[in-house]
mmCIF file of C-alpha atoms in Angstrom:
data_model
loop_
_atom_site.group_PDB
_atom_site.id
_atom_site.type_symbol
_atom_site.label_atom_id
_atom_site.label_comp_id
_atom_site.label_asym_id
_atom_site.label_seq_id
_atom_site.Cartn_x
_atom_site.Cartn_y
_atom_site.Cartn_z
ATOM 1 C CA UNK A 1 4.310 -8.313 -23.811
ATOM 2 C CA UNK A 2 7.496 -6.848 -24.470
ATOM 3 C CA UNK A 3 7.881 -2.930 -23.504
ATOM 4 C CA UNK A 4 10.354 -1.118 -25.872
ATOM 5 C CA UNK A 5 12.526 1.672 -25.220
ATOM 6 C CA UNK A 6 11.335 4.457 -27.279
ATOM 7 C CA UNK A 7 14.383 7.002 -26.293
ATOM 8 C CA UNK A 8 17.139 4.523 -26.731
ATOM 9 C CA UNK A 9 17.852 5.720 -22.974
ATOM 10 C CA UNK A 10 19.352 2.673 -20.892
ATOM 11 C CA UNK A 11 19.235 3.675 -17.479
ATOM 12 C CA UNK A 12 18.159 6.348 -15.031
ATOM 13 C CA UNK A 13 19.706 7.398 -11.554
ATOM 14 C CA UNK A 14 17.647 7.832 -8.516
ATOM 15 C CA UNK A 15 19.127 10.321 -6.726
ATOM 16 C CA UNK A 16 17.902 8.920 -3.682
ATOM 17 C CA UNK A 17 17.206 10.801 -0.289
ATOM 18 C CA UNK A 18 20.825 12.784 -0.207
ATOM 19 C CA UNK A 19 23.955 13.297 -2.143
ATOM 20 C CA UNK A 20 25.678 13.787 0.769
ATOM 21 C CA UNK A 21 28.516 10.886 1.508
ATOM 22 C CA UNK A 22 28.398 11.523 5.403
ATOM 23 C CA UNK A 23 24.806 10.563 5.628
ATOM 24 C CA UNK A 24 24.644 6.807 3.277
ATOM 25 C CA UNK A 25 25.925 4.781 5.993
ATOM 26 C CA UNK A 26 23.272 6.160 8.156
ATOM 27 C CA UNK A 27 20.302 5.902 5.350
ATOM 28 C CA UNK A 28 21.420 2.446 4.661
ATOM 29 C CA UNK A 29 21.030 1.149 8.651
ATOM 30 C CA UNK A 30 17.733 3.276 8.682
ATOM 31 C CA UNK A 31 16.087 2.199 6.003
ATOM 32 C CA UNK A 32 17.644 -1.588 6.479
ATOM 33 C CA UNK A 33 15.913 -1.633 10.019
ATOM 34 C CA UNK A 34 12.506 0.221 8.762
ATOM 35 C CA UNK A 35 12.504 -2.831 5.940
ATOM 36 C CA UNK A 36 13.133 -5.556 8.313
ATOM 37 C CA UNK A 37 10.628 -4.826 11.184
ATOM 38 C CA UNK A 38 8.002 -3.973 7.826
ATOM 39 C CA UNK A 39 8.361 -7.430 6.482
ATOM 40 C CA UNK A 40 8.802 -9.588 9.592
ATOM 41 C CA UNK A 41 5.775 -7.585 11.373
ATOM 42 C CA UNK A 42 3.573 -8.381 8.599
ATOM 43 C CA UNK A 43 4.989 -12.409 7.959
ATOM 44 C CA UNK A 44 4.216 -12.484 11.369
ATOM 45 C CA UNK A 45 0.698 -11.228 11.359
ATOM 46 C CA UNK A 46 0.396 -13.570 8.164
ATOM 47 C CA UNK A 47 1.635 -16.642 10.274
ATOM 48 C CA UNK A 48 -0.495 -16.239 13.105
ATOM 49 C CA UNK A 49 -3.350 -15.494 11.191
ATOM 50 C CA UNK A 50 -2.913 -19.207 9.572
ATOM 51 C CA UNK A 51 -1.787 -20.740 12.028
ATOM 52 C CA UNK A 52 -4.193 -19.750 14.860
ATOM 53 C CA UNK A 53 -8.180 -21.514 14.170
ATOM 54 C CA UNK A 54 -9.746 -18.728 16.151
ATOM 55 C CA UNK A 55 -8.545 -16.089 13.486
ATOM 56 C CA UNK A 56 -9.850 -17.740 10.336
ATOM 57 C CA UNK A 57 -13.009 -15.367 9.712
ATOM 58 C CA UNK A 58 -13.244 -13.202 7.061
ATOM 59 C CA UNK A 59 -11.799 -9.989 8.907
ATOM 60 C CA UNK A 60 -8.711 -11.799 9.677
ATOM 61 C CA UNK A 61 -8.241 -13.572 5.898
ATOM 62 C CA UNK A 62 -8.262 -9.958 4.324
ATOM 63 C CA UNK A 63 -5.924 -8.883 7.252
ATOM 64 C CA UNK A 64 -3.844 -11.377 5.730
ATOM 65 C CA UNK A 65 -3.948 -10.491 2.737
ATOM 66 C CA UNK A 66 -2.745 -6.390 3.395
ATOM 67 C CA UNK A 67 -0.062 -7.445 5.138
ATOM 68 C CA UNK A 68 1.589 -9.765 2.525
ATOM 69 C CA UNK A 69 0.434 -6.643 -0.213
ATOM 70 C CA UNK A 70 2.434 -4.179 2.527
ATOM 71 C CA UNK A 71 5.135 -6.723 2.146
ATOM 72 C CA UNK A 72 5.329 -6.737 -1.224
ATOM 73 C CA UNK A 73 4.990 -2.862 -1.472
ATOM 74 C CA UNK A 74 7.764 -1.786 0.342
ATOM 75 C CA UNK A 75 9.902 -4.750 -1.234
ATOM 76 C CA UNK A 76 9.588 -3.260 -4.172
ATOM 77 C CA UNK A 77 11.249 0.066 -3.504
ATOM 78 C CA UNK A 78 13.647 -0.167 -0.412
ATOM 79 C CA UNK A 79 15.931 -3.281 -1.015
ATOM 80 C CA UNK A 80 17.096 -1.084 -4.825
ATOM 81 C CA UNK A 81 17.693 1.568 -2.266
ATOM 82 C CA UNK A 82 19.779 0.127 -0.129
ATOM 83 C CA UNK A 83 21.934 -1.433 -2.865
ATOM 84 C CA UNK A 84 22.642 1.917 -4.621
ATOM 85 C CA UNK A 85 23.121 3.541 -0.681
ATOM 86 C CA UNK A 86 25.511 0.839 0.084
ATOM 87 C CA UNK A 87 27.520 0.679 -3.600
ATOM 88 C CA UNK A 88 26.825 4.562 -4.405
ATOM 89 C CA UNK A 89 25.714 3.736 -8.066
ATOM 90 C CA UNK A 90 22.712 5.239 -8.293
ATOM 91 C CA UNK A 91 21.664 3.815 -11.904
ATOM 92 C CA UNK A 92 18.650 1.376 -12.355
ATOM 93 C CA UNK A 93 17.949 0.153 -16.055
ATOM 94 C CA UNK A 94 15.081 1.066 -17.797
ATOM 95 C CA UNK A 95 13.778 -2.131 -18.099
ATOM 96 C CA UNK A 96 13.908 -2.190 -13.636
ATOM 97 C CA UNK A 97 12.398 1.164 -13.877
ATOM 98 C CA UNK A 98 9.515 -0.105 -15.920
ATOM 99 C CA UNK A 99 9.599 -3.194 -13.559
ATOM 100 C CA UNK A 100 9.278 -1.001 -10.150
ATOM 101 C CA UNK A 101 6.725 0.910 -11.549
ATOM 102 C CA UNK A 102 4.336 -2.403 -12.419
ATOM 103 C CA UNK A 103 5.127 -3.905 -9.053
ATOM 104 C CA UNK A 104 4.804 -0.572 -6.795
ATOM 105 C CA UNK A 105 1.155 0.463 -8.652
ATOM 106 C CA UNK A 106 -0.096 -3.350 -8.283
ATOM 107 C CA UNK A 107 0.759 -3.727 -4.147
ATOM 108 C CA UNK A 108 -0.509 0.377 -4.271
ATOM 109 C CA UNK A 109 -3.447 -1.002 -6.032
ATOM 110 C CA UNK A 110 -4.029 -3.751 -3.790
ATOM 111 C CA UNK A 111 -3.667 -2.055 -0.345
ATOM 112 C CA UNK A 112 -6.719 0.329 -1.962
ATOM 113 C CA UNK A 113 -8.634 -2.679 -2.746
ATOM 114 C CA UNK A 114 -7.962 -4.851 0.072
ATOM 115 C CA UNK A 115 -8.966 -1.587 2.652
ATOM 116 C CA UNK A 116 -12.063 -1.147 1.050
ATOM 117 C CA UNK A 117 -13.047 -4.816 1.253
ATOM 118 C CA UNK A 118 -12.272 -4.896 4.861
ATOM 119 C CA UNK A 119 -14.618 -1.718 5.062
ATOM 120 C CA UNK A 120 -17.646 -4.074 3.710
ATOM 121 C CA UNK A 121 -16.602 -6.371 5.602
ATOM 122 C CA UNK A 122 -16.631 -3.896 8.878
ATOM 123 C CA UNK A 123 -20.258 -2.731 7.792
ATOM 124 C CA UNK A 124 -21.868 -5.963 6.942
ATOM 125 C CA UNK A 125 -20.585 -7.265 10.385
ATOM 126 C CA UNK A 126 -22.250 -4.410 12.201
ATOM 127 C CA UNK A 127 -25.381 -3.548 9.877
ATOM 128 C CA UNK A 128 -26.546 -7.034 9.588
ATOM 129 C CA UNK A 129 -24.997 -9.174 12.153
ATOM 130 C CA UNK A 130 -27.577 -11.958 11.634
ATOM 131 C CA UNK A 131 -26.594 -12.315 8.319
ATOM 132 C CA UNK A 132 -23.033 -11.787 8.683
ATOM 133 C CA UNK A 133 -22.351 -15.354 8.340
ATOM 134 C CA UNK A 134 -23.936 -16.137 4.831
ATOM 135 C CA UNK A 135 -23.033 -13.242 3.549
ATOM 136 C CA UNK A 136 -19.520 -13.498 4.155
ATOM 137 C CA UNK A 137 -18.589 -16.709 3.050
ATOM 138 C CA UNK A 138 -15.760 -18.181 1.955
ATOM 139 C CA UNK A 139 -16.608 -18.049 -1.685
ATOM 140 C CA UNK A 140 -17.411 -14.491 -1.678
ATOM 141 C CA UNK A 141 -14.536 -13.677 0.753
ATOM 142 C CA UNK A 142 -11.992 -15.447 -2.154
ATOM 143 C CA UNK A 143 -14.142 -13.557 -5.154
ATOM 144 C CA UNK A 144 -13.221 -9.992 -3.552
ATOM 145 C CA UNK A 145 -9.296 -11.314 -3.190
ATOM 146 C CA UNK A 146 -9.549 -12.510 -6.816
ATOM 147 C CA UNK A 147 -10.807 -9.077 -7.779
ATOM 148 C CA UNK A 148 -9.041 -6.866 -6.267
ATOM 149 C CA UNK A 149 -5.799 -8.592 -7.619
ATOM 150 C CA UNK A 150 -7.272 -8.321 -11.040
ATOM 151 C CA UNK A 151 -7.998 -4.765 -11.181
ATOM 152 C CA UNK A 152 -4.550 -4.147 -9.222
ATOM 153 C CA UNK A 153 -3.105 -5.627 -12.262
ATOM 154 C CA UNK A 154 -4.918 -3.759 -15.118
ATOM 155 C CA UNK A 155 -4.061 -0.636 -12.556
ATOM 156 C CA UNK A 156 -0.333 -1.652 -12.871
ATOM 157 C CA UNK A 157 -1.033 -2.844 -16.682
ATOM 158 C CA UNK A 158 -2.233 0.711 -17.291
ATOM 159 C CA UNK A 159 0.975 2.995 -15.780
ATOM 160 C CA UNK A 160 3.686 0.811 -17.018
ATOM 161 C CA UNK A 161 2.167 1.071 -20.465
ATOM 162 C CA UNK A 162 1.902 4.932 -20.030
ATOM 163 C CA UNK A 163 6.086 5.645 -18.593
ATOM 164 C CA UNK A 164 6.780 2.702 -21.638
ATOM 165 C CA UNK A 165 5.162 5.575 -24.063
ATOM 166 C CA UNK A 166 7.374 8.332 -22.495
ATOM 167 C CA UNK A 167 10.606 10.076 -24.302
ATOM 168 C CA UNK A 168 13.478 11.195 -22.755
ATOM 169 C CA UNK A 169 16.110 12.865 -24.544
ATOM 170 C CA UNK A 170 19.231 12.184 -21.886
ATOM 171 C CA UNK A 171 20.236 10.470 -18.751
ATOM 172 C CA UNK A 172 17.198 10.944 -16.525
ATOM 173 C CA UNK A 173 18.080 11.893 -13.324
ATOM 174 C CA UNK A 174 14.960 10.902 -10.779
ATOM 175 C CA UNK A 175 14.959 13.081 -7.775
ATOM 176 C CA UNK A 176 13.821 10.079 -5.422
ATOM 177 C CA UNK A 177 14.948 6.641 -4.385
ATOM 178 C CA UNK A 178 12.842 4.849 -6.803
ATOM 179 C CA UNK A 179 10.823 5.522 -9.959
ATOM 180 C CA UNK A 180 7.885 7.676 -9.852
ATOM 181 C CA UNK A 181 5.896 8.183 -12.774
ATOM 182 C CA UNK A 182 4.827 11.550 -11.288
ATOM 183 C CA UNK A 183 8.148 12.879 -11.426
ATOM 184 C CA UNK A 184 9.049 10.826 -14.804
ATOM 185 C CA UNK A 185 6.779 12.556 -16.492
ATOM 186 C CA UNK A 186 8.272 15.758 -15.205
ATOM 187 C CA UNK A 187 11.779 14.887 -16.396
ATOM 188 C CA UNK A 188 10.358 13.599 -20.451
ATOM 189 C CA UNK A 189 11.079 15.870 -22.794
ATOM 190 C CA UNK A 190 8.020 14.940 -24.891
ATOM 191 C CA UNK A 191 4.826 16.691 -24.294
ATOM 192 C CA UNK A 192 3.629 14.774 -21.671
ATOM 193 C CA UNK A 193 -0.016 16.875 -20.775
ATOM 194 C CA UNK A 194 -2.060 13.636 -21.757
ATOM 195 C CA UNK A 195 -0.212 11.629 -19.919
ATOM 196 C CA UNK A 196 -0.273 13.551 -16.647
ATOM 197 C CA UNK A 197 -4.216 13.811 -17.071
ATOM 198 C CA UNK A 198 -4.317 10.006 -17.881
ATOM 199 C CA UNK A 199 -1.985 9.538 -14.494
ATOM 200 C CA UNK A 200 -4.399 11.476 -12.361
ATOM 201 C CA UNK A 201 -7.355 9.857 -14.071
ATOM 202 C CA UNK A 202 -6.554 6.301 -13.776
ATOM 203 C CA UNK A 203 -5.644 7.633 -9.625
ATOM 204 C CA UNK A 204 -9.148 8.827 -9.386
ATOM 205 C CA UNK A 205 -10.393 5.439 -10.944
ATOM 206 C CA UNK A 206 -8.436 3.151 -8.947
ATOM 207 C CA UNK A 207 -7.916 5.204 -5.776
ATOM 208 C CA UNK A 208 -10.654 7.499 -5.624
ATOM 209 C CA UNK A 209 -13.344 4.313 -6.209
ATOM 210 C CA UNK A 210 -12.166 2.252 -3.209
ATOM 211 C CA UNK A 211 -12.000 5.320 -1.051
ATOM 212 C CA UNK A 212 -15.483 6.486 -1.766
ATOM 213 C CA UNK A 213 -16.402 2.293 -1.054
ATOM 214 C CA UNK A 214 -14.884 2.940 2.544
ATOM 215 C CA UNK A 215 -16.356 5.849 2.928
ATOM 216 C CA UNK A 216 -19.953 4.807 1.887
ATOM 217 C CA UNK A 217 -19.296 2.042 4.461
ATOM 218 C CA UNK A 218 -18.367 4.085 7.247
ATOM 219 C CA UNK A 219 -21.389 5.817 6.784
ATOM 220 C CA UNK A 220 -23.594 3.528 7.670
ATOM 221 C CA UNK A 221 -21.436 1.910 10.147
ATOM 222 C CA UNK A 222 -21.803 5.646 12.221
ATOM 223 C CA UNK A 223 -25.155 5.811 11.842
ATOM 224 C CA UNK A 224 -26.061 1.947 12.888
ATOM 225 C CA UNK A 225 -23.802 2.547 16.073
ATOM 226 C CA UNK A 226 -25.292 5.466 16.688
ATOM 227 C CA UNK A 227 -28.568 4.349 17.064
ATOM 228 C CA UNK A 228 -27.599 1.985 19.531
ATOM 229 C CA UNK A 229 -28.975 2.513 22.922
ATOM 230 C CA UNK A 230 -25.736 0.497 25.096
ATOM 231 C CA UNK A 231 -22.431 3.163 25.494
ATOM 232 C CA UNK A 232 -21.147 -0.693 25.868
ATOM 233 C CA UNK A 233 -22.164 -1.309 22.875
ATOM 234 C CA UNK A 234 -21.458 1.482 20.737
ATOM 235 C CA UNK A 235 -17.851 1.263 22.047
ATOM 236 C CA UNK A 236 -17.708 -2.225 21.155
ATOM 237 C CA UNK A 237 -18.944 -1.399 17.810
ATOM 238 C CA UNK A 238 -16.441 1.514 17.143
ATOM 239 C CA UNK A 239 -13.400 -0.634 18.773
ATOM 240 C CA UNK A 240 -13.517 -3.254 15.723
ATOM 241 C CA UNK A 241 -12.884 -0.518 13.544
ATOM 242 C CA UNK A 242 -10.485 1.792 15.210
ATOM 243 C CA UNK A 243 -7.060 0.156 13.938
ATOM 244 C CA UNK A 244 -9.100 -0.320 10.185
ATOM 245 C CA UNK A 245 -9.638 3.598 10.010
ATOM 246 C CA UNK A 246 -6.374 4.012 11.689
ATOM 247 C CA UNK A 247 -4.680 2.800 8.855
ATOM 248 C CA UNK A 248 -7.038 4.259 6.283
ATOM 249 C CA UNK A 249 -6.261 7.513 7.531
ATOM 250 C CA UNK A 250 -2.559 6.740 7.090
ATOM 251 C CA UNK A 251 -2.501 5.491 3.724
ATOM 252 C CA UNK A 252 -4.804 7.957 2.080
ATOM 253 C CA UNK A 253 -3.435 11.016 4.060
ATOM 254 C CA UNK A 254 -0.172 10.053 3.164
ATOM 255 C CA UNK A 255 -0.826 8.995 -0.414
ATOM 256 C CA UNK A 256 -2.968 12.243 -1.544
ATOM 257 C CA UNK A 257 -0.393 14.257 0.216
ATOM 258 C CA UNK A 258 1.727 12.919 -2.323
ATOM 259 C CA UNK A 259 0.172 13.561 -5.463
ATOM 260 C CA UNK A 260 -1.099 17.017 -4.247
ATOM 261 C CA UNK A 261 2.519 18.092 -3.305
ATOM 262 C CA UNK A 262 3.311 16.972 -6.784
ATOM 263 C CA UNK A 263 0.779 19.255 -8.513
ATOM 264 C CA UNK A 264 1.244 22.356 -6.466
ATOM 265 C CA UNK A 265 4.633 22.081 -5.789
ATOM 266 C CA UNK A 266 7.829 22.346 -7.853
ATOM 267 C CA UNK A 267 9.956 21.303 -4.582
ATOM 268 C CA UNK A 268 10.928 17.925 -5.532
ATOM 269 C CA UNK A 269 12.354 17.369 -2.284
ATOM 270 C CA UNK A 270 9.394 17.520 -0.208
ATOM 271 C CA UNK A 271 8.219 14.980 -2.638
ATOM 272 C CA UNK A 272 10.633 12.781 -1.912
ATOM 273 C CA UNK A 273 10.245 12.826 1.825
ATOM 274 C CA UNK A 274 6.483 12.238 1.603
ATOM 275 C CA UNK A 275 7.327 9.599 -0.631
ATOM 276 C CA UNK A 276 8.804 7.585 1.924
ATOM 277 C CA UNK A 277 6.299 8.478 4.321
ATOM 278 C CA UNK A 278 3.342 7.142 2.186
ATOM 279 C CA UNK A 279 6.277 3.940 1.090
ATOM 280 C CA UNK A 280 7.701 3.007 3.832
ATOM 281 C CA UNK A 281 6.531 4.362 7.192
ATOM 282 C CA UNK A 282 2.978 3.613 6.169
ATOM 283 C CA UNK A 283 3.453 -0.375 5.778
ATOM 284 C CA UNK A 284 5.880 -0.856 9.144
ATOM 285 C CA UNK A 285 3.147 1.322 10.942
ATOM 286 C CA UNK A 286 0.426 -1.199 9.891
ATOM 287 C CA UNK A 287 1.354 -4.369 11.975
ATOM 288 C CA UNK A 288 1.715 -2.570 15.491
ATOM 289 C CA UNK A 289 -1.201 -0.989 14.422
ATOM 290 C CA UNK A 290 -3.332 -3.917 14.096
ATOM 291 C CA UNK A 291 -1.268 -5.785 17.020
ATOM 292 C CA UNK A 292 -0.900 -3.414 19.592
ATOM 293 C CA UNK A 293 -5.182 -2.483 19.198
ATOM 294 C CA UNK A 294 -6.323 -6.063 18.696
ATOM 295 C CA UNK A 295 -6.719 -8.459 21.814
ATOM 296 C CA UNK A 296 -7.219 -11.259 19.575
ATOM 297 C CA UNK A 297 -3.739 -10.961 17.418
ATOM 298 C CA UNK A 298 -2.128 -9.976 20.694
ATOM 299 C CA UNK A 299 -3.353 -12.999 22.316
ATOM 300 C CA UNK A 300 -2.847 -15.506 18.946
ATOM 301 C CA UNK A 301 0.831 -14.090 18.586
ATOM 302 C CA UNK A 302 1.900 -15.247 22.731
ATOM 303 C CA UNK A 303 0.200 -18.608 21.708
ATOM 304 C CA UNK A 304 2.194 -19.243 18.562
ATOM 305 C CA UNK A 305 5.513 -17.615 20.397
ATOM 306 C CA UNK A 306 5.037 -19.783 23.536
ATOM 307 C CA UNK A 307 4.337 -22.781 21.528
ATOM 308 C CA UNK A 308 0.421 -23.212 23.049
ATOM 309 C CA UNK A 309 -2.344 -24.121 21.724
#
């Protein structure tokens, strides 16, 4: 499908973090060293994960999975940063803008989906324990992949197709390091009130849906541990879900902060720093996360270092 310009508008500048000269060198080593612990934390979780027998279950597969979605979601933002830090031209063309914005909602998407499903998978292996096994097979365990891709593409499909119908009248200048269709549709000179409701709506659909999954989930998870008469027990129980919530917490703290600062806030500036909290602190956080709380990564990752078996 080819997207057309409606505005005759070829490019837009991000105006990135700050204009200031003095500080680019220093954004460009920050953000350079944020985006290569992010994507070699979470190769390496990938790696170990295949490489180590004792981590193919279905807790570690979707593990997996987030981290090479985390990979792919901060790849899509940062490395167009640090080009326009490190040449100061801040343009992207439209057709890249319309290109970030597919790829950033479809690893968005599928960090949403791929939490959730980890979430079933936290409750089924805790509610029903003896049927843990045939319930999470391997079919099932590749069906959920399958669909969460799919619906992170129609989530993408859906956004790109709504900045596509926007109009801008001039150079667009985007008051962040990458392009957000929240503040895109601030900066179109078109009425733009469907579109904002149509933004928020298809956020509810494909946000709100997984969230209320996990937190359906965690529901019963509380109240099956809870009625557990071992402290042992119950702490064993919570333990396999500590780093999961952990990172729940993170993502959708960070990413309704971000849409609620948009909406009741005209500071664009405070959008863009939560921006990169919710971009790119969020996936570099996720592999010490996992690591540092899980005995079993810890202990795959010194065999695979040390060259054991």
């Amino acid at each position: 499908m080819e997207l057309k310009n409606l505005t005759g508008i070829q490019e837009f500048l991000l105006l990135g973090l700050s204009g200031d000269p003095k500080l680019q060198n220093l954004l460009f080593g920050l953000f350079l060293c944020i985006y290569l612990i992010t994507v070699a934390g979470n190769l390496l979780i990938t790696l170990v994960i295949s490489s180590d027998p004792h981590l193919h279950t279905p807790m570690y597969f979707f593990l997996s999975n987030l981290s090479l979605a985390d990979t792919g979601f901060i790849s899509t933002t940062v490395p167009k940063m640090l080009v326009n830090t490190q040449t100061m031209i801040k343009s992207i063309t439209y057709a890249g803008c319309l290109t970030q914005v597919s790829f950033f909602y479809l690893f968005a998407c599928l960090d949403c989906m791929f939490l959730s499903v980890m979430a079933y998978d936290r409750f089924v292996a805790i509610c029903h324990p003896l049927h843990y096994t045939a319930i999470m097979n391997s079919r099932l365990c590749g069906l959920l992949v399958l669909i969460s891709f799919c619906i992170g593409l129609l989530d993408s499909l859906m956004h790109t197709l709504m900045v596509s119908q926007l109009t801008f009248c001039a150079d667009v200048e985007v008051p962040s390091f990458f392009c957000d269709p929240l503040h895109l549709l601030n900066l179109a000179c078109s009425d733009t009130s469907k579109h904002t409701i149509l933004v928020y709506f298809i956020s509810v659909i494909f946000g709100g849906v997984p969230a209320s999954g996990i937190l359906f989930s965690y529901t019963r998870i509380i109240s099956s541990i809870l009625r557990l008469a071992s402290s042992g027990g119950k702490y064993k129980a919570f333990s396999t879900c500590g780093s999961h919530l952990t990172v729940v917490c993170l993502f959708y703290g960070t990413g309704i902060g971000v849409y609620l600062s948009s909406a009741v806030s005209s500071c664009t500036k405070n959008g863009a720093v939560v921006s990169v909290i919710y971009t790119v602190f969020t996936p570099m956080l996720n592999p010490f996360i996992y690591s540092l709380r899980n005995k079993d990564i810890k202990r795959a990752s010194w065999r695979l270092l040390s060259g054991r078996k």
